[in-house]
Amino acid sequence: MNRTHDVKRFFNVLFDIIDPVNTNDQVEYDNLLYQINTIFAHNGIRLSYENNTPKIHLIKAAKNISDAKKKSNDLKSIIESRSLHPVLLNFIGEELLQKNYFHAVLEATKSIYKRIQKLTLLKLDGTRLIEVALSTNNPYLIINNLSSESEINEQKGFVKLLSGITSMFRNPTAHEPKIEWTVSKEDAIDLFTIISFAHRKLDQVQVVQQA
């Protein structure tokens, strides 16, 4: 049999499985994609769908079986100890396997903006996106009914939390050289915990309007 044909057919089957049109559950989809990519990362491969187009990315693979197991165990330890959200894991899985915490932090913050953009269809980004999408006056998204002062304050607090993440983590990692702005494993994991909390809030969000 033609080996190239077999490999192509194998990946076509995989892409059929991870095609986003097959599910309406974003969390379930991201978790599936993450699990598949965790396996392929050890072979230097990552799969994705970008603009409805399936893609195969070549990444740095583990050096040997021992290295692969160590990376897998380290990653599993981080995930289990902090109960990281599957949407977040889909963005940072590759960086965690490579222990690239600097870029993992940047990708983690992107996961919030990408999810808000998808929910609202807004073309904004960063702090402006957060402020518009979660405004208490004309919101696109609400995390409660905004029917009391306490609920309004909770919505405002969520905006401040996400804006703070932008100021403290996203802007520095996007604009500063890696050599001049280091991110420790401990700081990165703490941020992942906060962003996982934010994603769990977004799991329950109500979409009031879309752009």
Short mmCIF file of C-alpha atoms in Angstrom, two decimals:
data_model
loop_
_atom_site.label_atom_id
_atom_site.label_comp_id
_atom_site.label_asym_id
_atom_site.label_seq_id
_atom_site.Cartn_x
_atom_site.Cartn_y
_atom_site.Cartn_z
CA MET A 1 0.00 0.00 0.00
CA ASN A 2 1.09 3.58 -0.59
CA ARG A 3 2.46 4.86 2.73
CA THR A 4 1.99 8.52 1.81
CA HIS A 5 -1.63 7.83 0.91
CA ASP A 6 -2.17 6.01 4.22
CA VAL A 7 -0.69 8.90 6.21
CA LYS A 8 -2.82 11.41 4.33
CA ARG A 9 -5.94 9.32 4.91
CA PHE A 10 -5.06 9.03 8.62
CA PHE A 11 -4.83 12.80 9.05
CA ASN A 12 -7.99 13.35 7.00
CA VAL A 13 -9.84 11.14 9.48
CA LEU A 14 -8.36 13.11 12.39
CA PHE A 15 -9.36 16.41 10.83
CA ASP A 16 -12.89 15.11 10.33
CA ILE A 17 -12.97 14.32 14.06
CA ILE A 18 -11.74 17.76 15.15
CA ASP A 19 -13.76 19.76 12.63
CA PRO A 20 -15.45 22.54 14.69
CA VAL A 21 -18.75 22.03 12.83
CA ASN A 22 -19.19 18.71 14.62
CA THR A 23 -20.01 20.25 17.99
CA ASN A 24 -21.66 23.28 19.57
CA ASP A 25 -19.83 22.72 22.84
CA GLN A 26 -16.71 24.90 22.73
CA VAL A 27 -15.29 23.51 25.97
CA GLU A 28 -15.75 19.92 24.79
CA TYR A 29 -14.15 20.76 21.44
CA ASP A 30 -11.14 22.51 22.97
CA ASN A 31 -10.63 19.64 25.37
CA LEU A 32 -10.67 17.10 22.50
CA LEU A 33 -8.23 19.16 20.43
CA TYR A 34 -5.95 19.59 23.42
CA GLN A 35 -5.90 15.86 24.16
CA ILE A 36 -5.02 15.02 20.56
CA ASN A 37 -2.30 17.66 20.37
CA THR A 38 -0.79 16.51 23.66
CA ILE A 39 -0.16 13.13 22.02
CA PHE A 40 1.20 14.51 18.75
CA ALA A 41 3.41 17.09 20.48
CA HIS A 42 5.81 14.30 21.38
CA ASN A 43 6.23 13.64 17.66
CA GLY A 44 6.71 17.29 16.73
CA ILE A 45 3.21 17.82 15.32
CA ARG A 46 0.29 20.06 16.26
CA LEU A 47 -3.11 20.08 14.53
CA SER A 48 -5.42 23.07 14.24
CA TYR A 49 -8.33 24.60 12.36
CA GLU A 50 -7.70 28.19 11.26
CA ASN A 51 -10.39 30.04 9.33
CA ASN A 52 -12.14 26.70 8.74
CA THR A 53 -8.97 25.27 7.18
CA PRO A 54 -7.22 22.22 8.71
CA LYS A 55 -3.49 22.73 9.31
CA ILE A 56 -0.53 20.65 10.45
CA HIS A 57 2.19 22.57 12.33
CA LEU A 58 5.71 21.26 12.90
CA ILE A 59 6.98 21.96 16.44
CA LYS A 60 10.00 20.99 18.52
CA ALA A 61 9.56 17.37 19.55
CA ALA A 62 10.72 15.65 22.72
CA LYS A 63 14.31 14.36 22.43
CA ASN A 64 13.54 10.81 23.53
CA ILE A 65 10.95 8.67 25.30
CA SER A 66 12.25 9.67 28.72
CA ASP A 67 12.04 13.34 27.80
CA ALA A 68 8.54 12.87 26.42
CA LYS A 69 7.37 11.13 29.60
CA LYS A 70 8.89 13.85 31.78
CA LYS A 71 7.19 16.59 29.78
CA SER A 72 3.92 14.71 29.88
CA ASN A 73 4.15 14.16 33.66
CA ASP A 74 5.10 17.81 34.29
CA LEU A 75 2.18 18.96 32.17
CA LYS A 76 -0.23 16.55 33.85
CA SER A 77 0.93 17.75 37.26
CA ILE A 78 0.29 21.39 36.36
CA ILE A 79 -3.15 20.63 34.92
CA GLU A 80 -4.31 18.47 37.83
CA SER A 81 -2.96 20.73 40.57
CA ARG A 82 -4.77 23.82 39.25
CA SER A 83 -7.75 22.37 37.34
CA LEU A 84 -6.88 24.42 34.28
CA HIS A 85 -9.74 25.16 31.89
CA PRO A 86 -9.73 23.19 28.59
CA VAL A 87 -10.12 26.33 26.46
CA LEU A 88 -6.96 27.71 28.06
CA LEU A 89 -5.13 24.41 27.59
CA ASN A 90 -5.86 24.47 23.88
CA PHE A 91 -3.92 27.75 23.66
CA ILE A 92 -0.96 26.91 25.90
CA GLY A 93 -0.51 23.13 25.63
CA GLU A 94 2.39 23.34 23.17
CA GLU A 95 4.20 26.02 25.20
CA LEU A 96 3.78 24.03 28.43
CA LEU A 97 5.26 20.94 26.82
CA GLN A 98 8.26 23.03 25.76
CA LYS A 99 8.35 24.79 29.16
CA ASN A 100 8.16 28.10 27.33
CA TYR A 101 6.36 30.04 30.05
CA PHE A 102 7.04 33.46 28.51
CA HIS A 103 5.02 32.67 25.39
CA ALA A 104 2.56 30.51 27.33
CA VAL A 105 1.58 33.63 29.28
CA LEU A 106 1.01 35.57 26.06
CA GLU A 107 -1.08 32.76 24.56
CA ALA A 108 -3.05 32.42 27.80
CA THR A 109 -4.13 36.06 27.68
CA LYS A 110 -5.06 35.69 24.02
CA SER A 111 -7.43 32.88 24.95
CA ILE A 112 -9.63 35.34 26.83
CA TYR A 113 -9.78 37.89 24.01
CA LYS A 114 -10.39 35.27 21.32
CA ARG A 115 -13.25 33.80 23.30
CA ILE A 116 -14.88 37.18 23.94
CA GLN A 117 -14.48 38.07 20.26
CA LYS A 118 -16.14 34.80 19.26
CA LEU A 119 -19.05 35.36 21.64
CA THR A 120 -19.64 39.00 20.70
CA LEU A 121 -18.34 39.15 17.09
CA LEU A 122 -16.59 42.38 18.08
CA LYS A 123 -13.44 43.25 16.12
CA LEU A 124 -11.82 45.02 19.08
CA ASP A 125 -8.91 43.71 21.13
CA GLY A 126 -7.31 44.00 24.54
CA THR A 127 -8.66 46.35 27.19
CA ARG A 128 -11.01 48.10 24.77
CA LEU A 129 -12.64 44.78 23.85
CA ILE A 130 -13.16 43.93 27.51
CA GLU A 131 -14.62 47.32 28.41
CA VAL A 132 -17.08 47.34 25.50
CA ALA A 133 -18.11 43.69 25.71
CA LEU A 134 -18.70 43.76 29.47
CA SER A 135 -19.97 47.30 29.90
CA THR A 136 -22.69 47.71 32.51
CA ASN A 137 -24.51 50.30 30.36
CA ASN A 138 -24.81 48.57 26.97
CA PRO A 139 -23.23 45.15 27.45
CA TYR A 140 -22.69 42.40 24.92
CA LEU A 141 -22.00 39.89 27.69
CA ILE A 142 -23.22 39.73 31.29
CA ILE A 143 -22.04 37.37 34.03
CA ASN A 144 -25.23 37.97 36.04
CA ASN A 145 -28.53 39.82 35.62
CA LEU A 146 -27.12 43.25 36.59
CA SER A 147 -30.27 43.67 38.66
CA SER A 148 -28.67 44.94 41.85
CA GLU A 149 -25.74 47.09 42.91
CA SER A 150 -23.87 43.97 43.99
CA GLU A 151 -24.32 42.33 40.59
CA ILE A 152 -23.26 45.51 38.79
CA ASN A 153 -20.17 45.69 40.99
CA GLU A 154 -19.40 42.04 40.22
CA GLN A 155 -19.53 42.78 36.47
CA LYS A 156 -17.28 45.82 36.94
CA GLY A 157 -14.90 43.74 39.04
CA PHE A 158 -14.67 41.13 36.27
CA VAL A 159 -13.77 43.90 33.81
CA LYS A 160 -11.04 45.14 36.15
CA LEU A 161 -9.70 41.60 36.58
CA LEU A 162 -9.39 41.04 32.83
CA SER A 163 -8.01 44.54 32.23
CA GLY A 164 -5.44 43.94 34.96
CA ILE A 165 -4.31 40.76 33.24
CA THR A 166 -3.83 42.76 30.05
CA SER A 167 -1.76 45.45 31.75
CA MET A 168 0.36 43.11 33.85
CA PHE A 169 0.91 40.16 31.52
CA ARG A 170 -0.26 40.60 27.96
CA ASN A 171 1.30 43.99 27.17
CA PRO A 172 4.77 43.20 28.57
CA THR A 173 5.01 39.79 26.88
CA ALA A 174 3.80 41.24 23.58
CA HIS A 175 6.25 44.16 23.54
CA GLU A 176 9.28 43.20 25.62
CA PRO A 177 12.08 40.85 24.48
CA LYS A 178 12.01 37.49 26.25
CA ILE A 179 15.54 38.03 27.59
CA GLU A 180 14.48 41.27 29.33
CA TRP A 181 11.16 40.12 30.81
CA THR A 182 11.35 36.71 32.40
CA VAL A 183 8.35 34.68 33.52
CA SER A 184 8.88 32.00 36.15
CA LYS A 185 7.00 28.72 36.13
CA GLU A 186 5.32 29.66 39.43
CA ASP A 187 4.12 33.06 38.16
CA ALA A 188 2.89 31.54 34.92
CA ILE A 189 0.89 28.83 36.69
CA ASP A 190 -0.66 31.41 39.03
CA LEU A 191 -1.77 33.39 35.98
CA PHE A 192 -3.18 30.24 34.35
CA THR A 193 -5.28 29.67 37.47
CA ILE A 194 -6.71 33.19 37.26
CA ILE A 195 -7.43 32.87 33.55
CA SER A 196 -9.08 29.49 34.12
CA PHE A 197 -11.35 31.23 36.65
CA ALA A 198 -12.18 33.82 33.98
CA HIS A 199 -13.02 31.10 31.46
CA ARG A 200 -15.33 29.42 33.95
CA LYS A 201 -17.12 32.75 34.31
CA LEU A 202 -17.41 32.93 30.53
CA ASP A 203 -18.86 29.40 30.51
CA GLN A 204 -21.92 30.83 32.27
CA VAL A 205 -22.06 34.19 30.52
CA GLN A 206 -25.24 35.47 28.89
CA VAL A 207 -24.89 36.88 25.37
CA VAL A 208 -27.07 40.00 25.28
CA GLN A 209 -26.15 41.17 21.78
CA GLN A 210 -23.59 40.65 19.02
CA ALA A 211 -21.84 43.14 16.76
#
